[in-house]
mmCIF file of C-alpha atoms in Angstrom:
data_model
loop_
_atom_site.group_PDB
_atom_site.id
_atom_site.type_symbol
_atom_site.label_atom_id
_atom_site.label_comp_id
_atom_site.label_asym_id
_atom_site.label_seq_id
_atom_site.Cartn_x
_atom_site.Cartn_y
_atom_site.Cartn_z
ATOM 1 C CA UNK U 1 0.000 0.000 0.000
ATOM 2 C CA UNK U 2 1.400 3.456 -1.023
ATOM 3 C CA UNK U 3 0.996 5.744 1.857
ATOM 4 C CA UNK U 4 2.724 8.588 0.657
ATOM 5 C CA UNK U 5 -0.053 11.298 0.976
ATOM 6 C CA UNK U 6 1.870 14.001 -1.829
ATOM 7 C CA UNK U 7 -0.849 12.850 -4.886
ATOM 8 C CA UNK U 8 -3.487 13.942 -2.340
ATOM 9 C CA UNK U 9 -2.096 17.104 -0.985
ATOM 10 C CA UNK U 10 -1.596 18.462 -4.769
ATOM 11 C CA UNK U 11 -5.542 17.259 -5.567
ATOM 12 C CA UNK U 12 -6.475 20.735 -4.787
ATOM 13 C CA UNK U 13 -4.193 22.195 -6.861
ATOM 14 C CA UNK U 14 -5.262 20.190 -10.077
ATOM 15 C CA UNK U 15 -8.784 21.761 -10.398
ATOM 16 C CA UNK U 16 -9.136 23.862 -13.141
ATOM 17 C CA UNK U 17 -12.310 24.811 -16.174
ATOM 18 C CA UNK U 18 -12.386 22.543 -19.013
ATOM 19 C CA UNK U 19 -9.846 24.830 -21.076
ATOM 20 C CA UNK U 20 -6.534 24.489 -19.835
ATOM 21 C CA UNK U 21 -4.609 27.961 -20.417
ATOM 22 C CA UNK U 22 -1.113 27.766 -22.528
ATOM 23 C CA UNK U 23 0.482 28.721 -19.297
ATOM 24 C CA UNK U 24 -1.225 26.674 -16.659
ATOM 25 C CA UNK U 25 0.588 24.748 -14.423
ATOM 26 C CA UNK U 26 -1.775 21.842 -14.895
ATOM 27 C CA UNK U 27 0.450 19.422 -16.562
ATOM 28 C CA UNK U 28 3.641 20.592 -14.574
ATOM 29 C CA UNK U 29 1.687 19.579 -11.194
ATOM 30 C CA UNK U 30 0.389 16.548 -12.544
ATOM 31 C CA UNK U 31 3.930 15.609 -12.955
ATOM 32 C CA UNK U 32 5.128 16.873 -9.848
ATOM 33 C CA UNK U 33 2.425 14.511 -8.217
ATOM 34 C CA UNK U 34 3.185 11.353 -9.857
ATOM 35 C CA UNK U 35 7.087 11.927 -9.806
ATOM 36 C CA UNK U 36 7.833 13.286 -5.942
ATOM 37 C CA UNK U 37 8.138 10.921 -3.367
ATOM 38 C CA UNK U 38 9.904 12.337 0.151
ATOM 39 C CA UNK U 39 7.258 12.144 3.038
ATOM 40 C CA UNK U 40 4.730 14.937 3.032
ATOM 41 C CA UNK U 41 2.175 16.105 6.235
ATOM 42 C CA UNK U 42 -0.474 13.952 7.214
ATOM 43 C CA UNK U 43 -3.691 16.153 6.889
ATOM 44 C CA UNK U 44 -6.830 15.891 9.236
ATOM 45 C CA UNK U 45 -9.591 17.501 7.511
ATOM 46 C CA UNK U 46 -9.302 21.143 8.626
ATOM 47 C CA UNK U 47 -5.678 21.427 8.056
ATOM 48 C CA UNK U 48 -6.427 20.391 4.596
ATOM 49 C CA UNK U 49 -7.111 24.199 3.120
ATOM 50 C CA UNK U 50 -3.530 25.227 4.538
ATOM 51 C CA UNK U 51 -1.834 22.053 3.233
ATOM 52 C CA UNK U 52 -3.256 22.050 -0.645
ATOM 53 C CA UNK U 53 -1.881 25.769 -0.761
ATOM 54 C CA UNK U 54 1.472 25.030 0.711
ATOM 55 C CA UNK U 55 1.721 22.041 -2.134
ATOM 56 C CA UNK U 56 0.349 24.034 -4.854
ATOM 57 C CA UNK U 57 3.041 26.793 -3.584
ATOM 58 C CA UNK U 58 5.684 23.803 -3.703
ATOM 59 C CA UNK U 59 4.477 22.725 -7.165
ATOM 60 C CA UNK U 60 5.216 26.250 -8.643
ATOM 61 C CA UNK U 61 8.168 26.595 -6.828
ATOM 62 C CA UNK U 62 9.674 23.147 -8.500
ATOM 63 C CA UNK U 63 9.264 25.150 -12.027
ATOM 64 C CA UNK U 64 10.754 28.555 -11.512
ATOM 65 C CA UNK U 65 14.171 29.250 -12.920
ATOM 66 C CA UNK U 66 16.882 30.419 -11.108
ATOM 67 C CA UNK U 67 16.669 33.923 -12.636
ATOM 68 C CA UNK U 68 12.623 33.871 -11.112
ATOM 69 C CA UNK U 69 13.891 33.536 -7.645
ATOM 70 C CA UNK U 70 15.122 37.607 -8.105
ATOM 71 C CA UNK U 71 12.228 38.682 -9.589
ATOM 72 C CA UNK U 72 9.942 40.852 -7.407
ATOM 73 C CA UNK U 73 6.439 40.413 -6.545
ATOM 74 C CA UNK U 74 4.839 42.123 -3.964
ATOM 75 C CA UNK U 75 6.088 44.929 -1.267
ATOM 76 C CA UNK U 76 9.406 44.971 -3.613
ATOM 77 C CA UNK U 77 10.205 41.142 -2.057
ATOM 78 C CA UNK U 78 11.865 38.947 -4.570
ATOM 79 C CA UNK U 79 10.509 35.519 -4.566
ATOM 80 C CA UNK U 80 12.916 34.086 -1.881
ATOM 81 C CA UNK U 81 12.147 37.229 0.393
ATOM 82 C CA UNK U 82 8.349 36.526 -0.577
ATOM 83 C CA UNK U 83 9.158 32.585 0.746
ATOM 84 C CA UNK U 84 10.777 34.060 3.810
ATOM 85 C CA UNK U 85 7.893 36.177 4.583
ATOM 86 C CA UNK U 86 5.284 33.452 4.441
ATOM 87 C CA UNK U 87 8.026 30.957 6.433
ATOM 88 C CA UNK U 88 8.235 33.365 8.914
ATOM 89 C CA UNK U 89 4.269 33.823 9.694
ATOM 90 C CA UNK U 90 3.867 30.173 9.867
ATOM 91 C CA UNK U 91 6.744 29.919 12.181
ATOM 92 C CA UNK U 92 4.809 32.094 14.631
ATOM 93 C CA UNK U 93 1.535 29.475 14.181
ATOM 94 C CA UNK U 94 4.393 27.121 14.559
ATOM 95 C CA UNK U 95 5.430 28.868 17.914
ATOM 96 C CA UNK U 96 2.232 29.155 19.119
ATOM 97 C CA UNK U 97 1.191 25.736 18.903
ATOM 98 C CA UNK U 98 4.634 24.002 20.005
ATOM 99 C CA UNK U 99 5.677 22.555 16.358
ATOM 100 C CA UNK U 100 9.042 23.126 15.341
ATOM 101 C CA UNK U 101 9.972 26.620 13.989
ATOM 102 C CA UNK U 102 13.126 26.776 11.782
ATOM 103 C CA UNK U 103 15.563 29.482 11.128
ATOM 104 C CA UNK U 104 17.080 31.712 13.961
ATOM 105 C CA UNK U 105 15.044 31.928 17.274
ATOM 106 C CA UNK U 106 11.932 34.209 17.208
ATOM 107 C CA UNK U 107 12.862 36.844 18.981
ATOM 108 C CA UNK U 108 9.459 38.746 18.989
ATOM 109 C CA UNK U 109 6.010 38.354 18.229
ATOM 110 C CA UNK U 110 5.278 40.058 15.282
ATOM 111 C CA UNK U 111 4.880 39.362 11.750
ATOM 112 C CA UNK U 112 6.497 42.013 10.266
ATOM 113 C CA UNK U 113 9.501 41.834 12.666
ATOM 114 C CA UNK U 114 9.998 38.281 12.458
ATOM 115 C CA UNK U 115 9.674 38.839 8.530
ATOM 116 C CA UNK U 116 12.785 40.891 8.552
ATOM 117 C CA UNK U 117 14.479 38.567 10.656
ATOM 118 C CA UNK U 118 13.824 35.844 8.366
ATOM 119 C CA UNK U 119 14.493 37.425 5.349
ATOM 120 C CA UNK U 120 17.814 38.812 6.571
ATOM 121 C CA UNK U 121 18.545 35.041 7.301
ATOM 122 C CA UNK U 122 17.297 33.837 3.681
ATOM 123 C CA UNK U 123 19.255 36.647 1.882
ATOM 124 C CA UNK U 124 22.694 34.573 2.641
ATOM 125 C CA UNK U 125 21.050 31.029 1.585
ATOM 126 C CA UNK U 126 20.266 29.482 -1.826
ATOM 127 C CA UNK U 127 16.955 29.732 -2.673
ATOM 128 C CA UNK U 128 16.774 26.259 -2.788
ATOM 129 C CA UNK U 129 17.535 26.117 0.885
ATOM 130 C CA UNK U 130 14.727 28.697 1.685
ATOM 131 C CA UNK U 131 12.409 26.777 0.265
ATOM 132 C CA UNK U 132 13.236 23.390 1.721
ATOM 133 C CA UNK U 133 12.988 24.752 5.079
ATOM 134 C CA UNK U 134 9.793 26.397 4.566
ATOM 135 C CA UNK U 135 8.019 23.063 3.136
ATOM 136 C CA UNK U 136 9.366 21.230 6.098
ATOM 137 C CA UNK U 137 8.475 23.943 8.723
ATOM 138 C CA UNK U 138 5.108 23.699 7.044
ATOM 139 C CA UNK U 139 4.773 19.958 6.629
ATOM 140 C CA UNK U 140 5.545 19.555 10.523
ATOM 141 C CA UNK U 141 3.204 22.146 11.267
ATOM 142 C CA UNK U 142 0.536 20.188 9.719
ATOM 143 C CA UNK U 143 1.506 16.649 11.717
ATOM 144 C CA UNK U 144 1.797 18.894 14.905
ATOM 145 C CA UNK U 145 -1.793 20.514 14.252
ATOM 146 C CA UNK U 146 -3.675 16.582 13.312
ATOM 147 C CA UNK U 147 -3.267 15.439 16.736
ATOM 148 C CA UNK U 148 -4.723 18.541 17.896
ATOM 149 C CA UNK U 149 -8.454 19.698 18.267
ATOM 150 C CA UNK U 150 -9.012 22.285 16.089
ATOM 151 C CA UNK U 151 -10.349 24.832 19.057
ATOM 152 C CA UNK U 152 -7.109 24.562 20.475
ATOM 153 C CA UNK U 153 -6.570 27.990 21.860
ATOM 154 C CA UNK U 154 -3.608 29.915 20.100
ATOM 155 C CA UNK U 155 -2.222 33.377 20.229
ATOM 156 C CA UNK U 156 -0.521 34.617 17.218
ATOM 157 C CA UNK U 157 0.963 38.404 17.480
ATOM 158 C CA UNK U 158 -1.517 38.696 20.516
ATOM 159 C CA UNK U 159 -4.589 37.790 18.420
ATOM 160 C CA UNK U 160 -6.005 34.549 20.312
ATOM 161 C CA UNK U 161 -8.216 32.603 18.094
ATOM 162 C CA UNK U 162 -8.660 28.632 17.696
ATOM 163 C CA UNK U 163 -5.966 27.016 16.223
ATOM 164 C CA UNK U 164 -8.363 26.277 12.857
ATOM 165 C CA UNK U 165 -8.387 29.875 12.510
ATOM 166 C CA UNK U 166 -5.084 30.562 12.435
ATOM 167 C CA UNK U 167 -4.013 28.003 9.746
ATOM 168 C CA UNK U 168 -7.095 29.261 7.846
ATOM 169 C CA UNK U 169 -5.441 32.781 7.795
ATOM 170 C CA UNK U 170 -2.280 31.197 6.426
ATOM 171 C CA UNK U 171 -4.012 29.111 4.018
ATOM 172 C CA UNK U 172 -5.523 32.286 2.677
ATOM 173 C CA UNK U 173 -1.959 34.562 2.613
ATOM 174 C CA UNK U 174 -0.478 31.243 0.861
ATOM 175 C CA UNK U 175 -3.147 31.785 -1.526
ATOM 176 C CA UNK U 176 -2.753 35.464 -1.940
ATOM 177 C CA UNK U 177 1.075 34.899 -2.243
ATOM 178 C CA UNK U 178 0.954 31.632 -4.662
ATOM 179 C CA UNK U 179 -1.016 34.329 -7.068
ATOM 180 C CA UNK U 180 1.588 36.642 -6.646
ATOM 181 C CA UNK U 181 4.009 34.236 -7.572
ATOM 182 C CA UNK U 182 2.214 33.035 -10.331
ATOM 183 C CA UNK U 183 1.881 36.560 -11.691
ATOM 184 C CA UNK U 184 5.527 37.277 -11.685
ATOM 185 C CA UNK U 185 6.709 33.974 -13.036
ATOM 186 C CA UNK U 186 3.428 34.265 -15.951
ATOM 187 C CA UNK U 187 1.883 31.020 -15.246
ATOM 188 C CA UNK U 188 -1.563 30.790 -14.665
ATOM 189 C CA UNK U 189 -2.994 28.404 -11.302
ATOM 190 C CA UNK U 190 -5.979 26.667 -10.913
ATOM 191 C CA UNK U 191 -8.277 27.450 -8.086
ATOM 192 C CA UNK U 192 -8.086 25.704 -4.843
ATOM 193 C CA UNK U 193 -11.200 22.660 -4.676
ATOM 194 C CA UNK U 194 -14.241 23.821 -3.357
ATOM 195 C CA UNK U 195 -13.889 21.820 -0.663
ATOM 196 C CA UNK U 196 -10.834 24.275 0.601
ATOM 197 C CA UNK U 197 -12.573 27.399 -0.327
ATOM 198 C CA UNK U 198 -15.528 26.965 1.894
ATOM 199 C CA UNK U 199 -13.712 26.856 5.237
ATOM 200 C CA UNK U 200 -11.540 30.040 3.613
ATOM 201 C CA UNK U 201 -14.504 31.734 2.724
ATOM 202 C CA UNK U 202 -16.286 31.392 6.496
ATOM 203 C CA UNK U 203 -13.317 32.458 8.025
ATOM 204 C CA UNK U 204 -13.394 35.680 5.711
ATOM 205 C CA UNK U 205 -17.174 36.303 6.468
ATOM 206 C CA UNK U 206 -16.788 35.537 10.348
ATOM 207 C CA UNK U 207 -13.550 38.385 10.439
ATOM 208 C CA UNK U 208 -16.327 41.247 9.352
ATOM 209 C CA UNK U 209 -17.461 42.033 12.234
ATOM 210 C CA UNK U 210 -13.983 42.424 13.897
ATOM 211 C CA UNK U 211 -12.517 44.341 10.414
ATOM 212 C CA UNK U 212 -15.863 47.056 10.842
ATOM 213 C CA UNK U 213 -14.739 47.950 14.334
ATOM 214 C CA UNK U 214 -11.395 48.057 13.625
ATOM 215 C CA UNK U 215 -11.945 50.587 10.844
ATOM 216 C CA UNK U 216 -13.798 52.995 12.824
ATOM 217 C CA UNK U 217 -17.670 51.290 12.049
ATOM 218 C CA UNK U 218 -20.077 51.420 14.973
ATOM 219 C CA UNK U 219 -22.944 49.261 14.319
ATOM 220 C CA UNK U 220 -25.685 49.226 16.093
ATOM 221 C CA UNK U 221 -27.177 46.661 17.857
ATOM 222 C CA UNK U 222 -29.625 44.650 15.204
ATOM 223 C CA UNK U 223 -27.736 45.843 12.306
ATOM 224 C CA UNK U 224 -26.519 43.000 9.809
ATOM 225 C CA UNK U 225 -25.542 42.066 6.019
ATOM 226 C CA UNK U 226 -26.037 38.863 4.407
ATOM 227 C CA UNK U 227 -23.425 38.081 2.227
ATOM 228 C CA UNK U 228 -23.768 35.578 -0.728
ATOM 229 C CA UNK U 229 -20.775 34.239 -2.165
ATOM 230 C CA UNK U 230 -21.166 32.857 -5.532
ATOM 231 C CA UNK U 231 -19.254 30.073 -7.524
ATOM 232 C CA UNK U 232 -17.576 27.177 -6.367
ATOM 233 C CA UNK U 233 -17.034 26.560 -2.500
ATOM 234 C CA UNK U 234 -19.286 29.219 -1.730
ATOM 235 C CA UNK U 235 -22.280 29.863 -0.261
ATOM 236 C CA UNK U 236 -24.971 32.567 1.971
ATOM 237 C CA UNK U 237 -24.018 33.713 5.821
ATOM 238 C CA UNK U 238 -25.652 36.026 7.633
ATOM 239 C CA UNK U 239 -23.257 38.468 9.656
ATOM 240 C CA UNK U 240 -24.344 40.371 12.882
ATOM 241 C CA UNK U 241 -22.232 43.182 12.693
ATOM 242 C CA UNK U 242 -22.962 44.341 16.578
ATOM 243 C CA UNK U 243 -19.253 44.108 19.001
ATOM 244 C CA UNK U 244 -20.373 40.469 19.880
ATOM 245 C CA UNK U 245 -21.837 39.672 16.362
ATOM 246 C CA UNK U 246 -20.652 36.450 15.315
ATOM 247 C CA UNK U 247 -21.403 35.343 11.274
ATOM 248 C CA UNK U 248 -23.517 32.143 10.540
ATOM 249 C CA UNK U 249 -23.262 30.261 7.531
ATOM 250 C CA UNK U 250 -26.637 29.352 6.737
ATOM 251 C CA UNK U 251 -27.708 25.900 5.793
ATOM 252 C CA UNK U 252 -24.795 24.799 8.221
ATOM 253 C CA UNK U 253 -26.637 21.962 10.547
ATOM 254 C CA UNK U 254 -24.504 23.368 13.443
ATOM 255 C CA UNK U 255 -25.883 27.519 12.938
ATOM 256 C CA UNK U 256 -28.356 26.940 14.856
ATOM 257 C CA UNK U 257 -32.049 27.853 14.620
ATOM 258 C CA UNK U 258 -33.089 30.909 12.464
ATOM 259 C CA UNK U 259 -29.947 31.545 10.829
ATOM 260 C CA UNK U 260 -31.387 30.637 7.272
ATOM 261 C CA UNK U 261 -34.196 33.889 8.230
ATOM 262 C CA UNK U 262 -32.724 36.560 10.064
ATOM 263 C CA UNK U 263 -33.436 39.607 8.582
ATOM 264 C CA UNK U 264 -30.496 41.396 7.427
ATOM 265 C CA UNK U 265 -29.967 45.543 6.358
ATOM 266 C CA UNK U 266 -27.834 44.484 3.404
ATOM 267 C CA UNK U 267 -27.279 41.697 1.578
ATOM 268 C CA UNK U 268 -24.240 41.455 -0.730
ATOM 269 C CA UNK U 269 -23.379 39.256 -3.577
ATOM 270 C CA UNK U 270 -20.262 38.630 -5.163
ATOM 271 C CA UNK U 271 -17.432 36.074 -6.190
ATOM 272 C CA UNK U 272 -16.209 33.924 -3.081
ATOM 273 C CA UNK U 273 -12.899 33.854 -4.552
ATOM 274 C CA UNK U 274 -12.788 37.898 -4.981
ATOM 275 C CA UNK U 275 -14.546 38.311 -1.510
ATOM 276 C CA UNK U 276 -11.370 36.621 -0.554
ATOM 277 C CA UNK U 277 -9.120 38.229 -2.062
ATOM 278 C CA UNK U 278 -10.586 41.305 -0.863
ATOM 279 C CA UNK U 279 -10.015 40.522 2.608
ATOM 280 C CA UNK U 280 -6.686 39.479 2.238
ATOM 281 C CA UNK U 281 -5.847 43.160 0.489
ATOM 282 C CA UNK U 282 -6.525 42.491 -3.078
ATOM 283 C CA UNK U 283 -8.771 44.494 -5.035
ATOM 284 C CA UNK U 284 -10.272 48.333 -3.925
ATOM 285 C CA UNK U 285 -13.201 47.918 -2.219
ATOM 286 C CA UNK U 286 -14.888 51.121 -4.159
ATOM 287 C CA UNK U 287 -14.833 49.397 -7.964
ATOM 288 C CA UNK U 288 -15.152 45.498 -6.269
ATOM 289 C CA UNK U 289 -17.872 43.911 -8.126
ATOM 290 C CA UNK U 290 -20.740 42.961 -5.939
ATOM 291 C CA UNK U 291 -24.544 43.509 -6.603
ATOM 292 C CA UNK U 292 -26.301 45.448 -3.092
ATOM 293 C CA UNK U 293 -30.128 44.987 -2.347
ATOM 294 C CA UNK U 294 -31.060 48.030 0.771
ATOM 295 C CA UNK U 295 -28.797 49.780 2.446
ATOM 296 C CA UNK U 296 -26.101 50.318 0.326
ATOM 297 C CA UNK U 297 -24.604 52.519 2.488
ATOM 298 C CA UNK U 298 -23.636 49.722 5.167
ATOM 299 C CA UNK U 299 -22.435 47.265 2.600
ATOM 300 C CA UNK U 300 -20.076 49.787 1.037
ATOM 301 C CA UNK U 301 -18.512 50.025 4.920
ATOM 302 C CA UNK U 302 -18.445 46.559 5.140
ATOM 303 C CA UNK U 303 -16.846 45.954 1.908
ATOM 304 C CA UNK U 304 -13.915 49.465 2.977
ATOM 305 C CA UNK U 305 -13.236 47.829 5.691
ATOM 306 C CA UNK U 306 -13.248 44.240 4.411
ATOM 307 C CA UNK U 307 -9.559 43.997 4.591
ATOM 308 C CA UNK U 308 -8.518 45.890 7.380
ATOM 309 C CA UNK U 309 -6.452 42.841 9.234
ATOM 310 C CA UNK U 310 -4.290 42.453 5.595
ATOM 311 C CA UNK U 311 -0.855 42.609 5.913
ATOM 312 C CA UNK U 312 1.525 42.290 3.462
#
């Protein structure tokens, strides 16, 4: 029995519409799949999101040349510095849930800090290197985190939320930052499976009422938007936006009564992929396509603020 679990961490990254594009990487991760062999992470279900993006990151990584490593993406980063960045923001996941963290010692906190220190670290290695290290920080993050219930408790740059939240964050940014990747090397990716964007997608939606008061919103006490997220892996949630609002997916057998018929102020329709995108910093929320039914006023906010925990 083969139980090397690589062919199923790079299923998500093999979805794509019946017309492959001249550039996709389609073909290149099929081959990747079939040919690699060294021991990948065990998934449980919820760290599934995180690991499909870290392999479809892998799988693009395997095709770059070495003059792609230099080229820059995002923030001015090349694409080692880019590789740094994301190594160091799982480190701190790492750190916060006792998996092993690799490169020097975290010496604080803080993403952007720790980024610097990382990339300072990476700018002396071969790219090769940088990437090794960040697949295997990632893969052991992934063991560590399937013996683990996913409400275990974590605090990550002083923001406590359950562990599942936290790797859903960084299976978003290693989303984001694939993309980016993609862009600069001009290859186009497939989507992540459904399956992965739903989780991604209720994270997003359950962050909104968090991003409003952090950008200066307050709601009142009643006041809420339904957002419905179209295409694959998406779906409708209905998001209190009060300081103790917390968003419901509805038609989710755990919401709880009612969900499926609260009334809402708003309601908001648009892409799931875009919505996330949108909350991880991509996109200006003034020309983002959505279609608004009432108060247009509140879903504008809503959408303004959308991304206000982004980082780079």
């Amino acid at each position: 029995m083969n139980d090397d679990p690589t062919p199923r961490l790079y299923l998500d990254a093999l979805e794509e519409t019946a017309e492959t594009p001249r550039t996709s990487l389609r073909p290149l991760l099929l081959t990747a799949a079939r040919a690699r062999r060294r021991p990948a992470a065990a998934v449980s279900g919820w760290t599934a999101p995180y690991a499909g993006r870290i392999a479809a990151m892998d799988a693009l990584l395997g095709q770059v040349g070495e003059d792609d490593w230099h080229k820059e993406t995002v923030e001015g980063w090349t694409l080692q510095e880019l590789l740094a960045h994301l190594a160091a923001k799982d480190g701190l996941v790492a750190l916060a849930v006792g998996a092993p963290v690799l490169g020097p010692p975290v010496t604080v906190d803080e993403a952007l800090a720790r980024t610097a220190e990382l990339q300072e670290h990476e700018r002396r290695r071969a790219p090769g290197q940088t990437r090794r290290d960040w697949r295997t920080q990632a893969d052991a993050l992934c063991r560590h985190l399937a013996a683990l219930p996913p409400d275990t408790p974590a605090s990550v740059g002083g923001f406590p939320m359950p562990a599942v939240d936290h790797i859903l964050a960084r299976a978003l940014e290693t989303w984001l930052h694939t993309a980016d990747a993609a862009g600069a090397v001009g290859v186009t990716l497939p989507q992540p499976v459904p399956e992965h964007i739903t989780p991604t997608a209720d994270l997003c939606a359950r962050l909104m009422p968090l991003t409003m008061r952090v950008s200066g919103h307050t709601v009142a006490e009643g006041r809420a938007v339904r957002l419905v997220l179209t295409g694959p892996g998406g779906g409708r949630w209905h998001v209190p936006l009060h300081r103790h609002g917390k968003a419901v997916r509805e038609g989710d057998v755990n919401a709880g009564a009612g969900a499926g018929g609260a009334p809402a102020d708003a309601t908001i329709t648009c892409d799931v992929a875009e919505f996330c995108f949108l909350v991880g910093g991509r996109g200006e929320a003034d020309t983002f396509a959505a279609e608004v039914e009432g108060d247009s006023g509140l879903a504008r906010d809503l959408l303004r603020a959308a991304p206000a925990l982004s980082g780079p």
